[in-house]
PDB file of C-alpha atoms in Angstrom:
ATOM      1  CA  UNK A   1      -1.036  18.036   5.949  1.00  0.00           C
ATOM      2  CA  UNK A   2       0.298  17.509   9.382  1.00  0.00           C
ATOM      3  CA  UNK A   3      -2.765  15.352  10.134  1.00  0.00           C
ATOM      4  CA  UNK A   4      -2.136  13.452   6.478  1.00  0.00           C
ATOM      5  CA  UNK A   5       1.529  13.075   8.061  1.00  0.00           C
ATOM      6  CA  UNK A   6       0.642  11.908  11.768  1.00  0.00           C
ATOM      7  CA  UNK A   7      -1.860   9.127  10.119  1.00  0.00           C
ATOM      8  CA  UNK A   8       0.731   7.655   8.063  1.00  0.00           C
ATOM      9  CA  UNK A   9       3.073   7.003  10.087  1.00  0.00           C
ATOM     10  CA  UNK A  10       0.396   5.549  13.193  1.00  0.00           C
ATOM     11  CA  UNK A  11      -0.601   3.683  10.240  1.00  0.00           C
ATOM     12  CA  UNK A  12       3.021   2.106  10.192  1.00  0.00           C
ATOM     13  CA  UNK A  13       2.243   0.925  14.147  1.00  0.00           C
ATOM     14  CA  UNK A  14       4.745   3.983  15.412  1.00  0.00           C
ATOM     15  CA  UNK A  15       2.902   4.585  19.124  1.00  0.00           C
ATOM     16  CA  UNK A  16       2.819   8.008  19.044  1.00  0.00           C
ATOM     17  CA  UNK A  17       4.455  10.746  17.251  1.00  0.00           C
ATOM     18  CA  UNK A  18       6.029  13.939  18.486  1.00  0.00           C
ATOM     19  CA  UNK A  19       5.126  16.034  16.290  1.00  0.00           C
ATOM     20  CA  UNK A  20       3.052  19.576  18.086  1.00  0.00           C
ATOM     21  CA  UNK A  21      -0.674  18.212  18.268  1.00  0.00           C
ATOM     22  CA  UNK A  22      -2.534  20.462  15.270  1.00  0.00           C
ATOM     23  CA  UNK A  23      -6.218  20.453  15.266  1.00  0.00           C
ATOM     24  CA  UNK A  24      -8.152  18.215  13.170  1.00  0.00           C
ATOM     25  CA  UNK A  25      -9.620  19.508  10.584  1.00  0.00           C
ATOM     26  CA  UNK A  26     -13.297  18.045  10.289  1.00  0.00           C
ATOM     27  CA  UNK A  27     -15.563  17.969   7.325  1.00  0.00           C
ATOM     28  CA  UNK A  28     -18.284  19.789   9.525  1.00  0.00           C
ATOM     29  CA  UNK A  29     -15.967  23.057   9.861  1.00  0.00           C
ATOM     30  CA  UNK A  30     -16.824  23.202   6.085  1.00  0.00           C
ATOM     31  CA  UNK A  31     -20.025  25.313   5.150  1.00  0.00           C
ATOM     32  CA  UNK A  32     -19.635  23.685   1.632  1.00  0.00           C
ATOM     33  CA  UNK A  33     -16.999  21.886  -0.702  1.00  0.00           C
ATOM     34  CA  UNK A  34     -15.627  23.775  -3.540  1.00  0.00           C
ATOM     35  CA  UNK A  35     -17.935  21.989  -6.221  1.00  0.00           C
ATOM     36  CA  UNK A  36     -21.234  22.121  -4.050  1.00  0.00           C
ATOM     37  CA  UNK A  37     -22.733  21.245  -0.759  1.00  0.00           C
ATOM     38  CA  UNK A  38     -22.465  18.577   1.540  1.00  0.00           C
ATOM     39  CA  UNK A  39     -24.969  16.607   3.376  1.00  0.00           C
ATOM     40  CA  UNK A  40     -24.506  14.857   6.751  1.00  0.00           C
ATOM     41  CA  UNK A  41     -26.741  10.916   6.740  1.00  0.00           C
ATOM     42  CA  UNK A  42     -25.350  10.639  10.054  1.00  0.00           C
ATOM     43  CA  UNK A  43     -22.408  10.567  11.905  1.00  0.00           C
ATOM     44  CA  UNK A  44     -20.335   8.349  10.373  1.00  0.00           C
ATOM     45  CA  UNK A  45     -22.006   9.240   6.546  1.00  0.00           C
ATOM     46  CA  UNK A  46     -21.907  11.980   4.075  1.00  0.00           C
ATOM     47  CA  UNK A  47     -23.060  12.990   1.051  1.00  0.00           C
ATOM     48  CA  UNK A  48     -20.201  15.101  -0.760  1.00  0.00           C
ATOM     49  CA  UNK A  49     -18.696  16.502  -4.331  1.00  0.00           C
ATOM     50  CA  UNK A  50     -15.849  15.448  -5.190  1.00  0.00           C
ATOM     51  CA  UNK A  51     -12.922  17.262  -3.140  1.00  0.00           C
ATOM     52  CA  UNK A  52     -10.891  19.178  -4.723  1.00  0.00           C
ATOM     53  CA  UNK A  53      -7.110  18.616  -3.967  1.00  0.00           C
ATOM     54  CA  UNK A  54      -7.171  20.879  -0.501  1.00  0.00           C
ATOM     55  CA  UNK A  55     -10.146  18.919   0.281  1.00  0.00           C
ATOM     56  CA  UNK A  56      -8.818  15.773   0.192  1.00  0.00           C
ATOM     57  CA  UNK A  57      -5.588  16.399   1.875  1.00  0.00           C
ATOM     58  CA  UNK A  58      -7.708  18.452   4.851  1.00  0.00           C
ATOM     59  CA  UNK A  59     -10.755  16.384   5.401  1.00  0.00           C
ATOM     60  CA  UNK A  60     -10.735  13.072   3.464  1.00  0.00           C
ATOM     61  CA  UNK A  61      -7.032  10.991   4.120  1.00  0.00           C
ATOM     62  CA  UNK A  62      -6.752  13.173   7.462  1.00  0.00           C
ATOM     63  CA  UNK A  63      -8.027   9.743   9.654  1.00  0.00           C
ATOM     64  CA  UNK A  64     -11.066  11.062   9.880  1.00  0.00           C
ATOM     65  CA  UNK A  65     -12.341   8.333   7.236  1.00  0.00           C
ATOM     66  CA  UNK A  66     -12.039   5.014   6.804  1.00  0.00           C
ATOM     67  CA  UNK A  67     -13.604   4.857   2.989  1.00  0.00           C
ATOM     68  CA  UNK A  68     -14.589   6.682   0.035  1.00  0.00           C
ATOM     69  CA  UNK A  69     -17.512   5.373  -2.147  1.00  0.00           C
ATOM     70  CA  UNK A  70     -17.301   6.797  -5.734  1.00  0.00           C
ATOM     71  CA  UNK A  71     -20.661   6.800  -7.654  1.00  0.00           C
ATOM     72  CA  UNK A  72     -18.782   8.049 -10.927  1.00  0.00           C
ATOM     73  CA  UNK A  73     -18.914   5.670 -13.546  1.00  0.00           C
ATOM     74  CA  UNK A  74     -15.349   4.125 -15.285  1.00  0.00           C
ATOM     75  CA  UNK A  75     -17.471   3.580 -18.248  1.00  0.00           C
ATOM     76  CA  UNK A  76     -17.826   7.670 -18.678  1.00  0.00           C
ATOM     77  CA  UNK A  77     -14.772   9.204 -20.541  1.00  0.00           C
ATOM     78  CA  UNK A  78     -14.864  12.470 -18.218  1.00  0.00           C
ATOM     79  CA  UNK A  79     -15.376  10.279 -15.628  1.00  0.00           C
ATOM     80  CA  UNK A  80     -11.930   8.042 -15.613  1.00  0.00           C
ATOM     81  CA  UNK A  81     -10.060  11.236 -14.688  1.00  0.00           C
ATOM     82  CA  UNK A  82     -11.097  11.375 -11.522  1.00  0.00           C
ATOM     83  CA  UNK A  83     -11.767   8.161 -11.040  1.00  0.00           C
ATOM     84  CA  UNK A  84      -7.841   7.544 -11.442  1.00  0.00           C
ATOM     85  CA  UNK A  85      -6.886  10.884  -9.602  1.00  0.00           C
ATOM     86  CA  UNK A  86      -8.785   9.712  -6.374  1.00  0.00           C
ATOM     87  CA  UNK A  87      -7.969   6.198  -6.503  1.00  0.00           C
ATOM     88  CA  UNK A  88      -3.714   6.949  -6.694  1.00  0.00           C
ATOM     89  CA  UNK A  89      -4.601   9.268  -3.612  1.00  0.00           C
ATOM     90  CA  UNK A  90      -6.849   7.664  -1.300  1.00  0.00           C
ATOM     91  CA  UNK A  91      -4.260   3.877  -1.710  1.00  0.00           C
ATOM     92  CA  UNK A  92      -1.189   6.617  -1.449  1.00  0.00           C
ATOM     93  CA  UNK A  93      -3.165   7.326   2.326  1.00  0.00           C
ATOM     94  CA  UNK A  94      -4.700   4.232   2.893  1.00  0.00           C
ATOM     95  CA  UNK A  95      -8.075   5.143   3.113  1.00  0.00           C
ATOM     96  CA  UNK A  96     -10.315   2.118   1.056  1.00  0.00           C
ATOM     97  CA  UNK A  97     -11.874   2.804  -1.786  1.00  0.00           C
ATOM     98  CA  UNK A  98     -14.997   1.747  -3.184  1.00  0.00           C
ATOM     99  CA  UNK A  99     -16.442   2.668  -6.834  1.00  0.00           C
ATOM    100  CA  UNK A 100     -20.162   1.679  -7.553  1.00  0.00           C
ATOM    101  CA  UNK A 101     -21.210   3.541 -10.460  1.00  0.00           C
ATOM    102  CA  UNK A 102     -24.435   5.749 -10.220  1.00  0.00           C
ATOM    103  CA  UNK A 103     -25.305   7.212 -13.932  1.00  0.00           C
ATOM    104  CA  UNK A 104     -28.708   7.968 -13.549  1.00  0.00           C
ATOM    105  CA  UNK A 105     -31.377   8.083 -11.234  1.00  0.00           C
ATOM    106  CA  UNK A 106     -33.284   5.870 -13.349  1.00  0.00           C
ATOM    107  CA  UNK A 107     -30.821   3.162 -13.076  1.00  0.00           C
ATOM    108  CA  UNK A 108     -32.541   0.537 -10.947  1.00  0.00           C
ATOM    109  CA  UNK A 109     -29.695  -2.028 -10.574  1.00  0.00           C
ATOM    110  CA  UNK A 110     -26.960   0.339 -10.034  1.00  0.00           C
ATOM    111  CA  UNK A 111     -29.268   1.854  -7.148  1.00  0.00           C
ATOM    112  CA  UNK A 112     -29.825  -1.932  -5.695  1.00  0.00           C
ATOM    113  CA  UNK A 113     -26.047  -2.669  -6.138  1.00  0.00           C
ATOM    114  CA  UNK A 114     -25.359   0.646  -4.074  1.00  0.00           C
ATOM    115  CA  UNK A 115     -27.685   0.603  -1.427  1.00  0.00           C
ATOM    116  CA  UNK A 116     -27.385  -3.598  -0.746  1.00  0.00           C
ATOM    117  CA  UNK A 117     -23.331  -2.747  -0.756  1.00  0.00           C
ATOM    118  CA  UNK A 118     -23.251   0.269   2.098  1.00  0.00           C
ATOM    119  CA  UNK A 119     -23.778  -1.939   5.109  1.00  0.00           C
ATOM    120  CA  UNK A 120     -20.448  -4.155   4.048  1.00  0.00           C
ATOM    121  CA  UNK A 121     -17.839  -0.962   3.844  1.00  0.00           C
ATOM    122  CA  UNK A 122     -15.649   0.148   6.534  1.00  0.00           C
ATOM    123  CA  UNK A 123     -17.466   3.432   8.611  1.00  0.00           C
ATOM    124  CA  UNK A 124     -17.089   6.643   8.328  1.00  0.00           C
ATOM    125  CA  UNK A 125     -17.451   7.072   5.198  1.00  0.00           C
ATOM    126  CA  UNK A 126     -18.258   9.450   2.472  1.00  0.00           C
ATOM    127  CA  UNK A 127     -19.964   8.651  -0.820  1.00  0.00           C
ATOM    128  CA  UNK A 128     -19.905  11.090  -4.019  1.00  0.00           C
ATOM    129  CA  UNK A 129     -20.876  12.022  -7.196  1.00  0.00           C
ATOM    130  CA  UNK A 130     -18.602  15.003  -9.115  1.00  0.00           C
ATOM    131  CA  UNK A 131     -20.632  17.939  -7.964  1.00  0.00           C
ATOM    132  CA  UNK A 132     -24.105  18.462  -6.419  1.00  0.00           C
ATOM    133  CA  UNK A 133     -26.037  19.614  -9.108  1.00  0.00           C
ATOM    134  CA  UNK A 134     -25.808  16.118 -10.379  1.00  0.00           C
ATOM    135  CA  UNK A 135     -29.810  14.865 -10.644  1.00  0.00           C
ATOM    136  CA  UNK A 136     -28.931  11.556  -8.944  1.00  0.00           C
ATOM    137  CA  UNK A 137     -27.271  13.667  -5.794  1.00  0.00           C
ATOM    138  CA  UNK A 138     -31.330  14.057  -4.301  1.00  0.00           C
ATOM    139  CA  UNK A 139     -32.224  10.724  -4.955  1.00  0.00           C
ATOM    140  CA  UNK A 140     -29.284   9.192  -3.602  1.00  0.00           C
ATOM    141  CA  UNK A 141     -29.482  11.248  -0.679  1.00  0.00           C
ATOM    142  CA  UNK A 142     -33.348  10.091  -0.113  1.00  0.00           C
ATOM    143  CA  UNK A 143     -32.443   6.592  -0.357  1.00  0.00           C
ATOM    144  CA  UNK A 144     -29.325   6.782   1.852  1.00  0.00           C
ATOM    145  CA  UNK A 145     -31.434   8.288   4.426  1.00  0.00           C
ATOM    146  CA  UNK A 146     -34.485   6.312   4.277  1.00  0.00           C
ATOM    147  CA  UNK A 147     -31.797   3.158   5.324  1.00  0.00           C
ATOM    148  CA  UNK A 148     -30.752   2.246   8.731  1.00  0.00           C
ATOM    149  CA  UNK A 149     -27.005   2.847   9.171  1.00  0.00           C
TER     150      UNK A 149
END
């Protein structure tokens, strides 16, 4: 939370802050998230659950990204939860936030809307579903991939 800490207040245009330098915590120094693997696009991409609390705090509104793209759909009852949870967080750190809905893999348009979207939002980012056993987690991952970041 240090990190969380040090980003806020550079993010209020304070130069430096004197606080003892703690190492940032990276998503890489994970093996997995709590709710399921993560996969790496590229650099400046990934493929993620959706972080628990500790998660969030230590690898998502650290600095280390600029945006979060949520593919869980408002529409969805169990879905608005979350949705609300990570949207009061990620404006709380000022990391953007970006929710195209992904139901189903056979959801053409939602696919287009996604994958036409990606090259307009702020790198690094990381885009998720609620956990990944969700079906649409390998085809979104296949179609990410397949595109030239």
């Amino acid at each position: 939370r240090v990190n969380v800490f040090r980003k806020i207040v550079k993010d209020m245009g304070a130069k430096s802050v004197s606080l003892q330098k703690e190492k940032l915590r990276h998503i890489e120094d994970l093996s997995s998230f709590e709710r399921g693997k993560y996969i790496k696009i590229n650099s400046q991409v990934y493929l993620i659950p959706f972080p628990t609390d500790e998660e969030f705090f230590g690898y998502i509104v650290n600095g280390q990204f600029a945006s979060v793209i949520s593919l869980l759909d408002p529409q969805n009852p169990s879905d608005t939860i979350w949705i609300t949870r990570e949207k009061n967080i990620l404006l709380r750190y000022g990391v953007h936030y970006v929710n195209l809905p992904v139901s189903d893999e056979t959801n053409k348009n939602a696919i287009k809307i996604l994958l036409d979207s990606l090259p307009k939002i702020k790198k690094p980012y990381v885009i998720h579903k609620y956990n990944s056993e969700d079906p649409i987690y390998a085809l979104i991952v296949n179609k990410i991939s397949s595109l030239k970041h």
